[in-house]
PDB file of C-alpha atoms in Angstrom:
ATOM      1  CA  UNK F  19      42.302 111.406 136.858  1.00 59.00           C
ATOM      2  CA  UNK F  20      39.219 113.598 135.669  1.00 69.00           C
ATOM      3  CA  UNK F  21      38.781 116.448 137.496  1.00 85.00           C
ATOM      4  CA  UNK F  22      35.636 117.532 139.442  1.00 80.00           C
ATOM      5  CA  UNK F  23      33.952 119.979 137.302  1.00 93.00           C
ATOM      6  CA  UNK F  24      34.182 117.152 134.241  1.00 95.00           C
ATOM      7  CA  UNK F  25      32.680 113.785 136.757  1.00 97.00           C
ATOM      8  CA  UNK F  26      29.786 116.492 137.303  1.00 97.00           C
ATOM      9  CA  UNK F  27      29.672 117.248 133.518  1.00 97.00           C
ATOM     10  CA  UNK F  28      29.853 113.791 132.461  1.00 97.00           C
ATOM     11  CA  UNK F  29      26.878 112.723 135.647  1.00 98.00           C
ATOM     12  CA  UNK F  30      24.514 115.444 134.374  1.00 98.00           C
ATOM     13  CA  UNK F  31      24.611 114.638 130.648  1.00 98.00           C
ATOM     14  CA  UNK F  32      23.964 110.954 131.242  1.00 98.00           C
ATOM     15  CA  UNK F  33      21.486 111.766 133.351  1.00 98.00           C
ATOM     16  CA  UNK F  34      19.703 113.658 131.470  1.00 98.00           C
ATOM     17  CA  UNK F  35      19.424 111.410 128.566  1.00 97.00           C
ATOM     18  CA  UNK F  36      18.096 108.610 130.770  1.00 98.00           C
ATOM     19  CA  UNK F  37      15.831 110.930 131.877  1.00 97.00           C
ATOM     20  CA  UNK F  38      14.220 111.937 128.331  1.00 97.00           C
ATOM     21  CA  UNK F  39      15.147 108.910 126.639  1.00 97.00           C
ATOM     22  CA  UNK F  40      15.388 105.969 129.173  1.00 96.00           C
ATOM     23  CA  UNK F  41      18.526 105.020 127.765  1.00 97.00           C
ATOM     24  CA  UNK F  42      22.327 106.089 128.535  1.00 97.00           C
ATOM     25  CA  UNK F  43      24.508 107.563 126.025  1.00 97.00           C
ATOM     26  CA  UNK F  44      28.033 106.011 125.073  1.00 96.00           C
ATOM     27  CA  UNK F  45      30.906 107.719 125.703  1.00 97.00           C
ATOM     28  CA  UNK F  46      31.448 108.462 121.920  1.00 97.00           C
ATOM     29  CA  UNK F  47      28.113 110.385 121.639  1.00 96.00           C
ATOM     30  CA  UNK F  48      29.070 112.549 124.464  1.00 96.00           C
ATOM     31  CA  UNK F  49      32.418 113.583 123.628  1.00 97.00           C
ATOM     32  CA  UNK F  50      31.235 116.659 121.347  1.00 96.00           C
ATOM     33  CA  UNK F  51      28.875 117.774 124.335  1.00 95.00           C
ATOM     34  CA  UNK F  52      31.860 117.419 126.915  1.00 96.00           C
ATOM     35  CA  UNK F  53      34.484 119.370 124.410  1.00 96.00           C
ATOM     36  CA  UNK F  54      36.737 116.054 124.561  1.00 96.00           C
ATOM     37  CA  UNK F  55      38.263 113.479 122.253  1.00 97.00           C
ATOM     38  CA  UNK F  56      36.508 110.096 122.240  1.00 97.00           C
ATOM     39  CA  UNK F  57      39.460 108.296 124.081  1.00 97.00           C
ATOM     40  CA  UNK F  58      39.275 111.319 127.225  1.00 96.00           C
ATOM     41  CA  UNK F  59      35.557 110.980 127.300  1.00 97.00           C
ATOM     42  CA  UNK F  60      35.632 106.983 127.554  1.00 97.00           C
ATOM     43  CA  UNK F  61      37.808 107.577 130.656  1.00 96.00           C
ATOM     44  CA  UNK F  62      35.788 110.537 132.300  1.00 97.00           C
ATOM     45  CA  UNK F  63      33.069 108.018 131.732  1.00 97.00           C
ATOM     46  CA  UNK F  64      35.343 105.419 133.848  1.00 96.00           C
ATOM     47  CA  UNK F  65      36.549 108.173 136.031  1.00 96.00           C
ATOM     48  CA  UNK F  66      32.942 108.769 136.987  1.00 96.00           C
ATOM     49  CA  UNK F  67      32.325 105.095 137.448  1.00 95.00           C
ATOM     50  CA  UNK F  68      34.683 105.064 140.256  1.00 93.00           C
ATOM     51  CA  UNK F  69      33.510 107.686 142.146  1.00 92.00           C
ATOM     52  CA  UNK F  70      31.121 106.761 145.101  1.00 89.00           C
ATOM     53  CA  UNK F  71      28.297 107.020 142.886  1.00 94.00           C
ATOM     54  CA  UNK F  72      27.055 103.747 142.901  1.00 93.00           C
ATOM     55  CA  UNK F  73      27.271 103.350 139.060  1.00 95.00           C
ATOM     56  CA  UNK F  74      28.560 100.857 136.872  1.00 95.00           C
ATOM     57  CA  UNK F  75      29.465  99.803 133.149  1.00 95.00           C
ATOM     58  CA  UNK F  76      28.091  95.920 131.913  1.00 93.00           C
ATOM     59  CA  UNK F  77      31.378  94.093 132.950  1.00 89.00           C
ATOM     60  CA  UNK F  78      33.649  93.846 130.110  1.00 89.00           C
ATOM     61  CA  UNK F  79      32.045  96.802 127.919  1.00 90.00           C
ATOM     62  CA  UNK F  80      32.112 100.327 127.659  1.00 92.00           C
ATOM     63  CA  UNK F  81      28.119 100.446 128.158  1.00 95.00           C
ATOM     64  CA  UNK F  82      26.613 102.005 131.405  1.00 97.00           C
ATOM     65  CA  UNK F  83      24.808  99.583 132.809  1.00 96.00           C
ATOM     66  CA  UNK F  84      22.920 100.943 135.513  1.00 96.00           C
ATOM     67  CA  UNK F  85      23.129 104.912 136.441  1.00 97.00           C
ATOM     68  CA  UNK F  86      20.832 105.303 139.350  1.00 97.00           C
ATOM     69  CA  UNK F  87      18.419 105.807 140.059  1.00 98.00           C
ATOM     70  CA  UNK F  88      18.095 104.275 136.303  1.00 98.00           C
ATOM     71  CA  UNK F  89      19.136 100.990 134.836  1.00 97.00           C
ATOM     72  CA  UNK F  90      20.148 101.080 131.422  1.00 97.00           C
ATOM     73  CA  UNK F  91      19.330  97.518 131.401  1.00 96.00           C
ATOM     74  CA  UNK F  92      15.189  96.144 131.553  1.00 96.00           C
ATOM     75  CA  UNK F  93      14.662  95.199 135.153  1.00 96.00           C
ATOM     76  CA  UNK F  94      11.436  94.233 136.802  1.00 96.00           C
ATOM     77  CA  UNK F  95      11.309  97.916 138.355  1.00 97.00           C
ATOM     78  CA  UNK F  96       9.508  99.367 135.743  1.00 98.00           C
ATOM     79  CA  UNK F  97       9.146 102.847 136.258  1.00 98.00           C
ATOM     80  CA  UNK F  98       6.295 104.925 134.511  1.00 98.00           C
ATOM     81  CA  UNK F  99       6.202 109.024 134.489  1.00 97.00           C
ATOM     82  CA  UNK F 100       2.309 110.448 133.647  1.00 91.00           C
ATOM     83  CA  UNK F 101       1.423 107.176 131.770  1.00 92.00           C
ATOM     84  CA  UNK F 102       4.871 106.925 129.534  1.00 96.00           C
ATOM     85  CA  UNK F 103       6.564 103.590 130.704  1.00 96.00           C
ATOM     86  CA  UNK F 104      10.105 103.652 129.305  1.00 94.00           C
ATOM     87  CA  UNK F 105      12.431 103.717 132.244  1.00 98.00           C
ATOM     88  CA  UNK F 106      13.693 100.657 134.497  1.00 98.00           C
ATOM     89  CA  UNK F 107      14.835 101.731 138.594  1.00 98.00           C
ATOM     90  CA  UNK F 108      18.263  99.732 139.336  1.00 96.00           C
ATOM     91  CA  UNK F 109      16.890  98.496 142.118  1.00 95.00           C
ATOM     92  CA  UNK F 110      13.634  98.389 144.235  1.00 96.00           C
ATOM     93  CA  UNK F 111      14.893 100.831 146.682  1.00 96.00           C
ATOM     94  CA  UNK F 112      16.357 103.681 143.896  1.00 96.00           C
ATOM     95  CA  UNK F 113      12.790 103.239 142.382  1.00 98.00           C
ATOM     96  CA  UNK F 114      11.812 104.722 145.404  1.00 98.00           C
ATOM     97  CA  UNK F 115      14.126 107.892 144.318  1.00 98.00           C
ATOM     98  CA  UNK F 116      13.463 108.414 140.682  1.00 98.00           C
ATOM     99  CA  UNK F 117      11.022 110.974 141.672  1.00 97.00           C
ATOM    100  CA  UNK F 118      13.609 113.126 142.809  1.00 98.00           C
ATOM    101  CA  UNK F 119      14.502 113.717 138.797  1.00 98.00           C
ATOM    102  CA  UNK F 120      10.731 114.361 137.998  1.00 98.00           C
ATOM    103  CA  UNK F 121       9.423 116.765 139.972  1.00 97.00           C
ATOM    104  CA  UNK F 122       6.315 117.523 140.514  1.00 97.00           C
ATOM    105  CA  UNK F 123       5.241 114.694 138.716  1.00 97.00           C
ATOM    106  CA  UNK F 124       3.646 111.567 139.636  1.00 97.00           C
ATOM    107  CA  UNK F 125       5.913 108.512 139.303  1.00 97.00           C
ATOM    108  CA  UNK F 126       4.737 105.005 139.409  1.00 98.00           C
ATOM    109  CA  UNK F 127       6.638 101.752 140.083  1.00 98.00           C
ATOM    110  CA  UNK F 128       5.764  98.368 139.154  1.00 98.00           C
ATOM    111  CA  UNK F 129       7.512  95.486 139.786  1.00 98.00           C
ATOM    112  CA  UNK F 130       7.471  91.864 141.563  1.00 98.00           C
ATOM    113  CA  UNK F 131       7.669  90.581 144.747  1.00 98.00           C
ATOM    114  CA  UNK F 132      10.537  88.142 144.673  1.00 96.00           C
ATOM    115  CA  UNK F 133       8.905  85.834 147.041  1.00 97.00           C
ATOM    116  CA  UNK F 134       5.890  85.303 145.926  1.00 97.00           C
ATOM    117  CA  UNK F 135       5.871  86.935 142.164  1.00 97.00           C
ATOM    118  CA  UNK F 136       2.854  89.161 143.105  1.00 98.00           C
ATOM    119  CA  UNK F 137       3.009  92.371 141.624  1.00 98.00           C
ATOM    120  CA  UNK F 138       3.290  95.092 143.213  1.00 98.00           C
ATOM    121  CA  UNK F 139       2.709  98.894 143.041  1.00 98.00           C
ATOM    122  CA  UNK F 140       4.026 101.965 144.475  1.00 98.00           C
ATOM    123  CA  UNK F 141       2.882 105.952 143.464  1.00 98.00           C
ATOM    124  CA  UNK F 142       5.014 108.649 144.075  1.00 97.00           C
ATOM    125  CA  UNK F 143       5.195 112.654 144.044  1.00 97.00           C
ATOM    126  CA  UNK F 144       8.211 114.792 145.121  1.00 97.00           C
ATOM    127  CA  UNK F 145       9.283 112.376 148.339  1.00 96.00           C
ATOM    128  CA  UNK F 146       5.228 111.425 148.856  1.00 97.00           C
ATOM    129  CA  UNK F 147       3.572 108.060 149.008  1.00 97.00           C
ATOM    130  CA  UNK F 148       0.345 108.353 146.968  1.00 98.00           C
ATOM    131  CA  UNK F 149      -0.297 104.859 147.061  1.00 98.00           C
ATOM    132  CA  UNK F 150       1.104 101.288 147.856  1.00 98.00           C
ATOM    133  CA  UNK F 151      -0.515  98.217 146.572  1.00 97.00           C
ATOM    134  CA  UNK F 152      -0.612  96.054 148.782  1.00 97.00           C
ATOM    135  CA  UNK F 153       0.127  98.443 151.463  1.00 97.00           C
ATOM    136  CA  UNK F 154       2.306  95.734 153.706  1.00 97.00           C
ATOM    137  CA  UNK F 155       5.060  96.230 151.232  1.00 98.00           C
ATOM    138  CA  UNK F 156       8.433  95.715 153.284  1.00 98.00           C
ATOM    139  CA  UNK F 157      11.904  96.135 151.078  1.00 97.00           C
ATOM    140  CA  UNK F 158      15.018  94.119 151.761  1.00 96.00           C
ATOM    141  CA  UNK F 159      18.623  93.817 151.184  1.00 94.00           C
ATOM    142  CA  UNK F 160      20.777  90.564 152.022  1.00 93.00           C
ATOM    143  CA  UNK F 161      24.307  92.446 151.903  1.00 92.00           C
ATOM    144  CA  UNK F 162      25.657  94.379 154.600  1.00 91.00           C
ATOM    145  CA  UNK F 163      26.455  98.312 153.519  1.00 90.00           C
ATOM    146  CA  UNK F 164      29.960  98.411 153.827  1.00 87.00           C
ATOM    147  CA  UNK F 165      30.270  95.745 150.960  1.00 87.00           C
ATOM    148  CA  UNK F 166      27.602  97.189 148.193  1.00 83.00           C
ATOM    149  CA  UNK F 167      30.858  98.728 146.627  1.00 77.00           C
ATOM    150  CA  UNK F 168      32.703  95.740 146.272  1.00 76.00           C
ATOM    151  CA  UNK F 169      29.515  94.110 144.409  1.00 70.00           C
ATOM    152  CA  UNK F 170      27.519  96.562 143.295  1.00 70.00           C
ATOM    153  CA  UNK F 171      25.113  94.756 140.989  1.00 69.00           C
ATOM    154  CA  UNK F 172      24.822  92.507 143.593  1.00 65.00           C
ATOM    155  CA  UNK F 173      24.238  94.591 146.451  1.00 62.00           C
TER     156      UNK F 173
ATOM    157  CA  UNK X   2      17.544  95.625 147.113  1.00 85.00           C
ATOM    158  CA  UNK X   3      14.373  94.453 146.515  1.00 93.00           C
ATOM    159  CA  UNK X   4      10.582  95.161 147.615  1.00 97.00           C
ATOM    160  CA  UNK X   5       8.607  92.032 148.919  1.00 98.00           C
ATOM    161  CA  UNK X   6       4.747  91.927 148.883  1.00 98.00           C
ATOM    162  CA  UNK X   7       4.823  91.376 152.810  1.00 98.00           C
ATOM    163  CA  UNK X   8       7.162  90.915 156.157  1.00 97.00           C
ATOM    164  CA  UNK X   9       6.820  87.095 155.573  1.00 97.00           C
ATOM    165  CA  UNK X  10       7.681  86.935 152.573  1.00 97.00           C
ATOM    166  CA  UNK X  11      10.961  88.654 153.343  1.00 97.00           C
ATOM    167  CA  UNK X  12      11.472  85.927 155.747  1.00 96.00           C
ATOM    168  CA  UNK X  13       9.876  83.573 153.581  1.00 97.00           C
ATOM    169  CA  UNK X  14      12.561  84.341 150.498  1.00 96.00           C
ATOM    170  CA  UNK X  15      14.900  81.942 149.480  1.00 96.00           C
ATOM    171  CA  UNK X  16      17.978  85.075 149.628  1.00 94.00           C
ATOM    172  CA  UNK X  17      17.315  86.061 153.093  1.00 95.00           C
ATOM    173  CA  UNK X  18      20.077  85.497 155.200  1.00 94.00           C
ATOM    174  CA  UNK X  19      20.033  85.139 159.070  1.00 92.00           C
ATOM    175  CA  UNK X  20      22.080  88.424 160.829  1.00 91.00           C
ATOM    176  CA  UNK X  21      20.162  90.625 158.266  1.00 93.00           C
ATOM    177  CA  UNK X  22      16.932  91.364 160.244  1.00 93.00           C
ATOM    178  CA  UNK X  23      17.589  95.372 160.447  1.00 93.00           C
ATOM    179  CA  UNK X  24      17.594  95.179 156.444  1.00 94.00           C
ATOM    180  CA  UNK X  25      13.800  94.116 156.914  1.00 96.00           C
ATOM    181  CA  UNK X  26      11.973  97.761 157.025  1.00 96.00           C
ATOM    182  CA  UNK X  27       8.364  98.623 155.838  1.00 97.00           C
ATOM    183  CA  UNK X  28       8.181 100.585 152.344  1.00 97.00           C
ATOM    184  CA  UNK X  29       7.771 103.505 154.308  1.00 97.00           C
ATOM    185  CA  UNK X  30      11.132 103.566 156.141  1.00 96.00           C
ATOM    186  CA  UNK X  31      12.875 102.759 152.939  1.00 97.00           C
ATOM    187  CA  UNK X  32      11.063 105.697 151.210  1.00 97.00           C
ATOM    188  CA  UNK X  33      12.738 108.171 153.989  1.00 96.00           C
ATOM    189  CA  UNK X  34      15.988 106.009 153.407  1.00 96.00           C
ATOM    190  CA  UNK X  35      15.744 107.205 149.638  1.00 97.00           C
ATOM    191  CA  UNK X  36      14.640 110.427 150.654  1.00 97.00           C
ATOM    192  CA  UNK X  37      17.610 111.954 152.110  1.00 96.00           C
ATOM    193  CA  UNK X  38      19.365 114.499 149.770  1.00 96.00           C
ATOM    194  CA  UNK X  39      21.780 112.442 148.944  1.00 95.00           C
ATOM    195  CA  UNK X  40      19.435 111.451 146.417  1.00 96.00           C
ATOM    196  CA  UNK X  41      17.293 114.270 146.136  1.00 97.00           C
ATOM    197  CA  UNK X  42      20.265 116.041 144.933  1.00 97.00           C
ATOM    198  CA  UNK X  43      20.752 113.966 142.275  1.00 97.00           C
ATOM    199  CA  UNK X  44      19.374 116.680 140.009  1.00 97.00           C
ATOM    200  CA  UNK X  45      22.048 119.001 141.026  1.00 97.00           C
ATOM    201  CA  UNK X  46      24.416 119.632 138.294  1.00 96.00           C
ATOM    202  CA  UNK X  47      27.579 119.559 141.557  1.00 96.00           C
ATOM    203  CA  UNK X  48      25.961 116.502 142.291  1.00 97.00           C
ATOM    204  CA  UNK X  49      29.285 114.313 142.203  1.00 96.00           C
ATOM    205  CA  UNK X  50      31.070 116.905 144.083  1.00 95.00           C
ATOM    206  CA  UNK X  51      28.843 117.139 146.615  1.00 94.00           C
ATOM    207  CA  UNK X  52      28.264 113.378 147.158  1.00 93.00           C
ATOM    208  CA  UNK X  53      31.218 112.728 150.332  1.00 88.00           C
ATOM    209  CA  UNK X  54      29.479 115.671 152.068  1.00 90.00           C
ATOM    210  CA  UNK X  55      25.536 114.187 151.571  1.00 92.00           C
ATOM    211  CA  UNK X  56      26.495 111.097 153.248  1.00 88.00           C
ATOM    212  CA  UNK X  57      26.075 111.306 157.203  1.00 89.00           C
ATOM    213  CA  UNK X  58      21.759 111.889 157.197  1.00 93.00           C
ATOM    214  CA  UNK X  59      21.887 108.105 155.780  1.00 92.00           C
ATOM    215  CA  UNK X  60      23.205 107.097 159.344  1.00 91.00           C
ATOM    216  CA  UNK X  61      21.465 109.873 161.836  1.00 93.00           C
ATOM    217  CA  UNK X  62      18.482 108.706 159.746  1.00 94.00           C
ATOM    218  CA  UNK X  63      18.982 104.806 160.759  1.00 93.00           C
ATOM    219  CA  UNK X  64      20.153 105.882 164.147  1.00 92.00           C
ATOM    220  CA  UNK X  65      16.603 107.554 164.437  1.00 94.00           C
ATOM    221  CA  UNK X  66      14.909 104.307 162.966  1.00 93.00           C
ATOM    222  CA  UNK X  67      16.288 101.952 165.429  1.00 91.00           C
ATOM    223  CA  UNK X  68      18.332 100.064 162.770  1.00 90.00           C
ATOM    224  CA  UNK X  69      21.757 100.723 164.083  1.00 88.00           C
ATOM    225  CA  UNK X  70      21.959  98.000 166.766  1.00 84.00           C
ATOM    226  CA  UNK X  71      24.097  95.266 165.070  1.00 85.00           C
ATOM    227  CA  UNK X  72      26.854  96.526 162.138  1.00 89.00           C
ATOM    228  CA  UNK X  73      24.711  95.337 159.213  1.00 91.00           C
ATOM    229  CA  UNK X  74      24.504  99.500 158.107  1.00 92.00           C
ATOM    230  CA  UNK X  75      27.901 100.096 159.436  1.00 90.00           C
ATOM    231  CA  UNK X  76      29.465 102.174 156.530  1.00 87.00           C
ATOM    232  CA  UNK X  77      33.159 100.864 155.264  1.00 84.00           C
ATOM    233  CA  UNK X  78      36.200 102.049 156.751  1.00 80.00           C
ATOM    234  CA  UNK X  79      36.903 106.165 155.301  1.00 75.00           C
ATOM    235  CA  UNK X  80      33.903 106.096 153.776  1.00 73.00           C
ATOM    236  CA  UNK X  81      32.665 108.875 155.875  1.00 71.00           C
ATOM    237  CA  UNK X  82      34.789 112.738 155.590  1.00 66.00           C
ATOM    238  CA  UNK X  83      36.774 113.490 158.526  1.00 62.00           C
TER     239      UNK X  83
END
């Protein structure tokens, strides 16, 4: 098991490639950064995935999938920073959080309403709504909270 | 976890399921949901260390909201620190 210090080590550096880059690094690009042999940074990589941050790898690959509040894969939570579009959110309520990793800057949301396919818009600034288009948004989740581990892309 | 364009369409949606109707909240509440520091302290390099302790606002918040009156937000058995 990977101890503490190296999950934190292993969170921040994929973190903060998502955040410059939109993308997540694989496990053999960070294991120079993390002082670690490929093989020990593929499982700090899966240690990390197993902590309670709600994480995961595309199922039967070494990728990270989703890192919230980021998604290493396109979703329809497309998440632009200042006018550069090149993140996705996981999910419509961690693109609600993303601007917690840009602070102090304005982050906007688009995506679709899965009901009707009506785009919609949300601004944000360190925790504030600037705007909501159309301003009746309402968010939603089917699954109960005490199983979003045991599905999580599904939650 | 997904953002609708109004209450009816929630209800509307071909995934909602009956028993769910305290998952049903107003961008707003969601925003505060998101809000707590478990997530603003995402940009903490102790983040994962941190996380078990972050985790009881999520429930005083929902307690506050008037969304803890069936077990839909229940959290899982030891998912909580002592």
């Amino acid at each position: 098991m990977t101890d503490a210090s190296l999950l934190d080590r292993t969170y921040c550096i994929i973190r903060d490639e998502m955040r410059e880059t939109g993308r997540a690094p694989h496990y053999a690009e960070m294991a120079g950064a993390l002082g670690l042999s490929v093989e020990e940074s593929r499982r700090a990589v899966y240690d990390l995935m197993n902590t309670p941050f709600p994480g995961w790898l595309h199922p039967g690959m070494d990728h990270v999938a989703s890192f919230p509040p980021f998604s290493n894969v396109p979703t329809h939570h497309r998440i632009t920073v200042e006018g550069e579009q090149k993140w996705s959110a996981q999910c419509g309520f961690e693109s609600l959080a993303m601007c917690w990793l840009f602070p102090g800057r304005t982050i906007r949301v688009d995506t679709y309403c899965l009901h009707s396919g009506e785009p919609l818009r949300v601004e944000m600034c360190d925790g504030e709504m600037l705007l909501a288009e159309p301003e009746t948004i309402f968010g939603y989740v089917s699954v109960p909270f005490a199983k979003w581990r045991e599905n999580k892309p599904f939650a | 976890m997904n953002l609708f364009r109004s209450e009816e369409d929630v209800r509307a949606f071909s995934g909602f399921e009956r028993g769910t109707e305290e998952a049903v909240m107003p961008l707003a509440e969601y925003a505060m949901l998101w809000g707590i520091e478990n997530y603003r302290a995402r940009a903490w390099d102790d983040y994962i260390t941190r996380l078990p302790e972050l985790q009881a606002e999520r429930w005083e918040l929902l307690e506050r909201l008037g969304r803890r009156k069936t077990p839909f937000w229940d959290p899982p058995a030891g998912f909580l620190p002592e």
